[in-house]
GROMACS .gro file of C-alpha atoms in nm:
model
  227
    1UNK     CA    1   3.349  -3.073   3.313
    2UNK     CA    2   3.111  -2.815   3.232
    3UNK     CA    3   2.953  -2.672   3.516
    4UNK     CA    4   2.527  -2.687   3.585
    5UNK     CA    5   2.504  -2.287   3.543
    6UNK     CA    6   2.725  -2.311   3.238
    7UNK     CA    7   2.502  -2.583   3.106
    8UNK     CA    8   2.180  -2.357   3.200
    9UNK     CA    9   2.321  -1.996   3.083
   10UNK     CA   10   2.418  -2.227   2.737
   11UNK     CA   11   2.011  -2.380   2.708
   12UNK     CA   12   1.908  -2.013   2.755
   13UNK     CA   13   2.143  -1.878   2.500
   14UNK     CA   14   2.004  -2.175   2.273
   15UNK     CA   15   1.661  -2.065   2.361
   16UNK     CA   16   1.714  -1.734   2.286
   17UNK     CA   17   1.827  -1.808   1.958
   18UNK     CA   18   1.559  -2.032   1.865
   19UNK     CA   19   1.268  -1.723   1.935
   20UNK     CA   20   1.453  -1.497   1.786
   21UNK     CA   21   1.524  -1.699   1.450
   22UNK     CA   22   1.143  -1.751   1.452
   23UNK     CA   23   1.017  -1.426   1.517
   24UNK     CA   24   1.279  -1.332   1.226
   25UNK     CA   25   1.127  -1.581   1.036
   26UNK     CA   26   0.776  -1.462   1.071
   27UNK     CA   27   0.836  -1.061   1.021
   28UNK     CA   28   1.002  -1.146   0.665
   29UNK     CA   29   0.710  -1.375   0.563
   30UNK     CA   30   0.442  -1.207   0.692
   31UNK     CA   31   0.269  -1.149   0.407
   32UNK     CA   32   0.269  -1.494   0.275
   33UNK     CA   33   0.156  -1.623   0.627
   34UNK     CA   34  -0.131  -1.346   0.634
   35UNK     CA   35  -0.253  -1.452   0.310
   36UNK     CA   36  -0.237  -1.851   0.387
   37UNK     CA   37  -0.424  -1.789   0.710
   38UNK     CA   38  -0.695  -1.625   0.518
   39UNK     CA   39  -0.705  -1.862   0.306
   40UNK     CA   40  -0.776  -2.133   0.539
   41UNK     CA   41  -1.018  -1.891   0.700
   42UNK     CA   42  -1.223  -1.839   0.398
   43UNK     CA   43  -1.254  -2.223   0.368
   44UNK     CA   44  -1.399  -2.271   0.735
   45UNK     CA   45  -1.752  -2.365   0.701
   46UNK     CA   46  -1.776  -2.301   0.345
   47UNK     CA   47  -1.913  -2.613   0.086
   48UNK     CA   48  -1.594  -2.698  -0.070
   49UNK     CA   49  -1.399  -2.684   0.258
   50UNK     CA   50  -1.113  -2.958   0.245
   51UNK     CA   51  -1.029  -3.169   0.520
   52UNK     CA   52  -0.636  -3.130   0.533
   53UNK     CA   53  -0.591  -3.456   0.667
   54UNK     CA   54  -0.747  -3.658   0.407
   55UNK     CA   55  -0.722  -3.392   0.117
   56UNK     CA   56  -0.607  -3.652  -0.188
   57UNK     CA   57  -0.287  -3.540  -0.347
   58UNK     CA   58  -0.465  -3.501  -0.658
   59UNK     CA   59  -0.598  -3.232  -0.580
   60UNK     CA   60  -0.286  -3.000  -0.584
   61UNK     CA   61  -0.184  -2.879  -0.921
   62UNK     CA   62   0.212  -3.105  -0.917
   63UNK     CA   63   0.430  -2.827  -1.091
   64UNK     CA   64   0.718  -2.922  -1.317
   65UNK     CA   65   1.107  -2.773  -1.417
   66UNK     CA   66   1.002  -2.534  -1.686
   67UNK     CA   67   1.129  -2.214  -1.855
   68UNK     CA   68   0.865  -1.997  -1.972
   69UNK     CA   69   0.857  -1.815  -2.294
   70UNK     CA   70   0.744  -1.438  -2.312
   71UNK     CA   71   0.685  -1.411  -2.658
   72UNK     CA   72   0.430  -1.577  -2.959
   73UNK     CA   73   0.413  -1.519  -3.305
   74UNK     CA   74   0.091  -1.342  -3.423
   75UNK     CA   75  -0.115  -1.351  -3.734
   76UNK     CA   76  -0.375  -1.134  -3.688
   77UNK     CA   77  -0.422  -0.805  -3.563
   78UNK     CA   78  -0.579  -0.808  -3.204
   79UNK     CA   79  -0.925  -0.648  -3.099
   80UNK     CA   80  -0.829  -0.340  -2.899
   81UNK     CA   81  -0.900  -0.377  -2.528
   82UNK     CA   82  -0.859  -0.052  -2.256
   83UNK     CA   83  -0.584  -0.032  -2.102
   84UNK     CA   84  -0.767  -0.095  -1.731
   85UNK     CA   85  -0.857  -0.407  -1.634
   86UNK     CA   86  -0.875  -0.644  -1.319
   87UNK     CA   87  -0.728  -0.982  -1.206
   88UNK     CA   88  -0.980  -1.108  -0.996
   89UNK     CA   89  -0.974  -1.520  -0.832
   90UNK     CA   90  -1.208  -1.547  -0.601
   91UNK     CA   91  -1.091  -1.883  -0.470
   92UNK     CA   92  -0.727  -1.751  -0.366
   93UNK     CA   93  -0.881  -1.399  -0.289
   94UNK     CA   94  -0.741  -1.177  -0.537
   95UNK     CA   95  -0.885  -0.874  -0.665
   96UNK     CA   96  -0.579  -0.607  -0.829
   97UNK     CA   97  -0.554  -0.406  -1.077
   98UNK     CA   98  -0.376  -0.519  -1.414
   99UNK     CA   99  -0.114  -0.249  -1.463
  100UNK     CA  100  -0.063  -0.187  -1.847
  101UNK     CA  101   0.184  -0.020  -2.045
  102UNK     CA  102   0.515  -0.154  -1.820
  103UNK     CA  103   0.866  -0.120  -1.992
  104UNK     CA  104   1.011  -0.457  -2.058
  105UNK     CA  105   1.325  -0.381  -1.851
  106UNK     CA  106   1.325  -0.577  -1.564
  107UNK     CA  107   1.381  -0.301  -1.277
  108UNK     CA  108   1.053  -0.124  -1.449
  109UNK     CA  109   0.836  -0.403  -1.421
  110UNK     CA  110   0.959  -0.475  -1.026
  111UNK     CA  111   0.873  -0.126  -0.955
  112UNK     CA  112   0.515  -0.175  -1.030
  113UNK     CA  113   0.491  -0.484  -0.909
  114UNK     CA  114   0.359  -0.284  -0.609
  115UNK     CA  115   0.083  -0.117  -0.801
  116UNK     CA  116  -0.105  -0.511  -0.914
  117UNK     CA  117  -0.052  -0.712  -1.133
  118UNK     CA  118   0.191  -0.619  -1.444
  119UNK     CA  119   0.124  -0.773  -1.786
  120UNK     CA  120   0.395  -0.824  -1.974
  121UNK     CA  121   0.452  -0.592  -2.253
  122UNK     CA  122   0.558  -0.800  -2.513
  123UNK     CA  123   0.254  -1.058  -2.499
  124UNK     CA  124  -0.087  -0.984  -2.579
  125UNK     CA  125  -0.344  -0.834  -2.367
  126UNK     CA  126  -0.586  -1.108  -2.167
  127UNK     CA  127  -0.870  -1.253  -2.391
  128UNK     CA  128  -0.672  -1.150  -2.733
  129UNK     CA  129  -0.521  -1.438  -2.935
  130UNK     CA  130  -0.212  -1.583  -2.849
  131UNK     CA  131  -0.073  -1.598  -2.486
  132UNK     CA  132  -0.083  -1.343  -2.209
  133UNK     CA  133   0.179  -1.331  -1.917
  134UNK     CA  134   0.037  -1.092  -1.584
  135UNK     CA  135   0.339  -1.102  -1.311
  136UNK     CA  136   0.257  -0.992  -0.963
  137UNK     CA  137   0.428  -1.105  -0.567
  138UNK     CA  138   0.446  -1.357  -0.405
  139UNK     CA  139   0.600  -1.249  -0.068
  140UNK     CA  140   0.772  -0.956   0.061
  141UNK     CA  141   0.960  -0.844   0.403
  142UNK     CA  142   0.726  -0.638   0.636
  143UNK     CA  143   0.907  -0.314   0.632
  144UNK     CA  144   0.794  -0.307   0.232
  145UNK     CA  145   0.457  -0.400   0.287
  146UNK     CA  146   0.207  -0.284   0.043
  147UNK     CA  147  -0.147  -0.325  -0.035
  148UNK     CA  148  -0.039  -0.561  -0.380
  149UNK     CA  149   0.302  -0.695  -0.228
  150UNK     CA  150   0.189  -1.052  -0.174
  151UNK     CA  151  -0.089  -1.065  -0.462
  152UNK     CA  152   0.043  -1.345  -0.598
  153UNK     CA  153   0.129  -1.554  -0.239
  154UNK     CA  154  -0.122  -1.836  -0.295
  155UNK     CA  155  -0.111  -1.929  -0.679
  156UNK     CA  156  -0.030  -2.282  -0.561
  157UNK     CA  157  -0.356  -2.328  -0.406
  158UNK     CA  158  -0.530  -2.324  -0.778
  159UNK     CA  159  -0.607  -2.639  -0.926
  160UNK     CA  160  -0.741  -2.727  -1.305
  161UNK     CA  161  -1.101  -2.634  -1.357
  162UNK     CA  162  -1.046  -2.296  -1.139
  163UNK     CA  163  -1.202  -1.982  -1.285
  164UNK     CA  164  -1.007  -1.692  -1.319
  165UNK     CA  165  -1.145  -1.343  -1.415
  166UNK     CA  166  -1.033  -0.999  -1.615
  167UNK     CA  167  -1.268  -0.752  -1.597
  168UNK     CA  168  -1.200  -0.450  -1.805
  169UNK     CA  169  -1.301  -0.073  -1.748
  170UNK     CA  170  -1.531  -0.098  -2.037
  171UNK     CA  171  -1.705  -0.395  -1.900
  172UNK     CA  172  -1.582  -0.650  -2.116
  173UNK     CA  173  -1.479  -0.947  -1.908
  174UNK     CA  174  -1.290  -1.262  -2.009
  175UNK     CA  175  -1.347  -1.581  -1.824
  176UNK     CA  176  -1.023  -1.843  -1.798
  177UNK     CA  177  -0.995  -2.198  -1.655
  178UNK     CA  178  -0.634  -2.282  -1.506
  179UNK     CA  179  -0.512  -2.608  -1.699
  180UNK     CA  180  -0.183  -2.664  -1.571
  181UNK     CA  181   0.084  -2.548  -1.314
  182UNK     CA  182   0.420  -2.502  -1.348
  183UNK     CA  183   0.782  -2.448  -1.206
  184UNK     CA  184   1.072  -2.324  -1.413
  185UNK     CA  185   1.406  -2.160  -1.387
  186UNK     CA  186   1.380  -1.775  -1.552
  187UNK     CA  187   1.766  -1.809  -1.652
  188UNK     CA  188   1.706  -2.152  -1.845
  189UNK     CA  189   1.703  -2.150  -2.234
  190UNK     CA  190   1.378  -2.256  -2.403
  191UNK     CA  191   1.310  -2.607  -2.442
  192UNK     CA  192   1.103  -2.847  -2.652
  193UNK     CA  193   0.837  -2.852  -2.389
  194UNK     CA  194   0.796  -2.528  -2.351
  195UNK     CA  195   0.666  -2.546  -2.736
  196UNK     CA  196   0.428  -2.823  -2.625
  197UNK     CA  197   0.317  -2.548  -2.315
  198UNK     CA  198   0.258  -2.244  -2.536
  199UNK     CA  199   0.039  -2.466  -2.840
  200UNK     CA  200  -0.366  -2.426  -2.789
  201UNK     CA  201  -0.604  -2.309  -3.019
  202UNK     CA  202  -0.809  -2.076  -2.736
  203UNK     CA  203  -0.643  -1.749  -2.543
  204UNK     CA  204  -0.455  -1.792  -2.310
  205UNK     CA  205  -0.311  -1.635  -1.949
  206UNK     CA  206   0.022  -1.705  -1.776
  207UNK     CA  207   0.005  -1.581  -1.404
  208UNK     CA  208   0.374  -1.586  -1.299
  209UNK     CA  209   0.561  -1.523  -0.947
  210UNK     CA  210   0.868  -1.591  -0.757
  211UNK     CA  211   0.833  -1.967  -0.614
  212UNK     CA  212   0.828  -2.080  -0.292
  213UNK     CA  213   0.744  -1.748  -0.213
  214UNK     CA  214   1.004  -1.506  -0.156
  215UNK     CA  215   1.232  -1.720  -0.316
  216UNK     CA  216   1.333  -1.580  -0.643
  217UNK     CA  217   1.538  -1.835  -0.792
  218UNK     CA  218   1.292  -1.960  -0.938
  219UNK     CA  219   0.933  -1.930  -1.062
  220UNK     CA  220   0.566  -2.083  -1.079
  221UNK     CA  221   0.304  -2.028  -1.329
  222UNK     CA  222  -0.051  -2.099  -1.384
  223UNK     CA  223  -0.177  -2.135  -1.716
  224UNK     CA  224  -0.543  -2.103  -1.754
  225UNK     CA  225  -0.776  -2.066  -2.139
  226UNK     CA  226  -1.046  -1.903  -2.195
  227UNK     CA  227  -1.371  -2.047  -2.181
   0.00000   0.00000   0.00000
């Protein structure tokens, strides 16, 4: 029979455990939990506040299994646009740079994930024709905290009809509408929807991060056109 202070030292060890898995928790998802809190923040008092209790499912953008692809084909030359620019969605809070000129290798591009938001060097830039991909964080641990690490945290909060703005040194500034969301595996070979994703007759944007955040087995992106 186990004894009463056996049974309490046991609940305390339990205990224990519990705070310290959640504290854990909470240091390596900071950022993520910083940006959802304000989020909901923002939303207090504002017109298009949402009740969370009766928000309609609707609402939320429901992602789907899909590879992305990084590369269209072309048939005209682009305008030339500087290479400084800005991401800015006012509804999730972001406002980062667009980081231009990023070597396709994969170790490159995570590197400066830290500096904004890196467009992908093998797609055209935002508001040319033909499809641009900007990749930026969703979540990082605590000890790597930096101003851009979570940029990305709250792309699930867009929904279709949601502006999103580049802004470029020169002035110039491109106006997009997110359409669709979706989930896909990075490692998964093209497929026939993915053809279906990528046809439109107006620029488009692909913002892409690790989904859920922190998470990097997969991916979600938001595709938004321009107006």
């Amino acid at each position: 029979m186990i004894s009463h202070s056996t049974t309490t030292r046991l609940k305390g060890v339990a205990r224990t455990f519990v705070i310290t898995f959640a504290l854990v928790f909470v240091i390596l998802n900071s950022p993520l939990i910083i940006a959802n809190a304000q989020y909901l923040l923002d939303k207090i008092g504002t017109e298009d506040a949402i009740d969370i209790s009766t928000k309609s499912e609707a609402k939320v953008i429901k992602p789907l299994l899909f590879p992305l692809a990084a590369t269209v084909t072309r048939t005209e030359t682009p305008q030339p646009l500087p290479d400084e620019a800005t991401l800015i969605i006012d509804k999730i809070g972001v406002n980062v740079p667009i980081i231009f000129g990023v070597d396709d290798d994969p170790q490159t591009i995570y590197d400066n994930l830290w500096n904004g938001a890196v467009h992908y060097a093998p797609t055209v830039k935002p508001g040319q024709p033909g499809n641009s991909v900007l990749l930026g964080h969703s979540s990082v641990s605590l000890w790597k905290k930096r101003p851009h690490s979570a940029s990305f945290a709250l792309l699930n909060k867009l929904s279709p009809g949601d502006p999103v703005k580049i802004v470029y040194a020169d002035g110039q500034t491109f106006t997009f509408v997110v359409r669709k969301s979706l989930i896909f595996n990075p490692l998964e070979a093209e497929n026939p929807e993915l053809i279906e994703l990528e046809k439109g007759d107006r620029p488009a944007i692909f913002l892409v991060t690790c989904y859920p955040p922190g998470v990097s087995s997969k991916r979600i992106t938001i595709k938004a056109e321009l107006l």
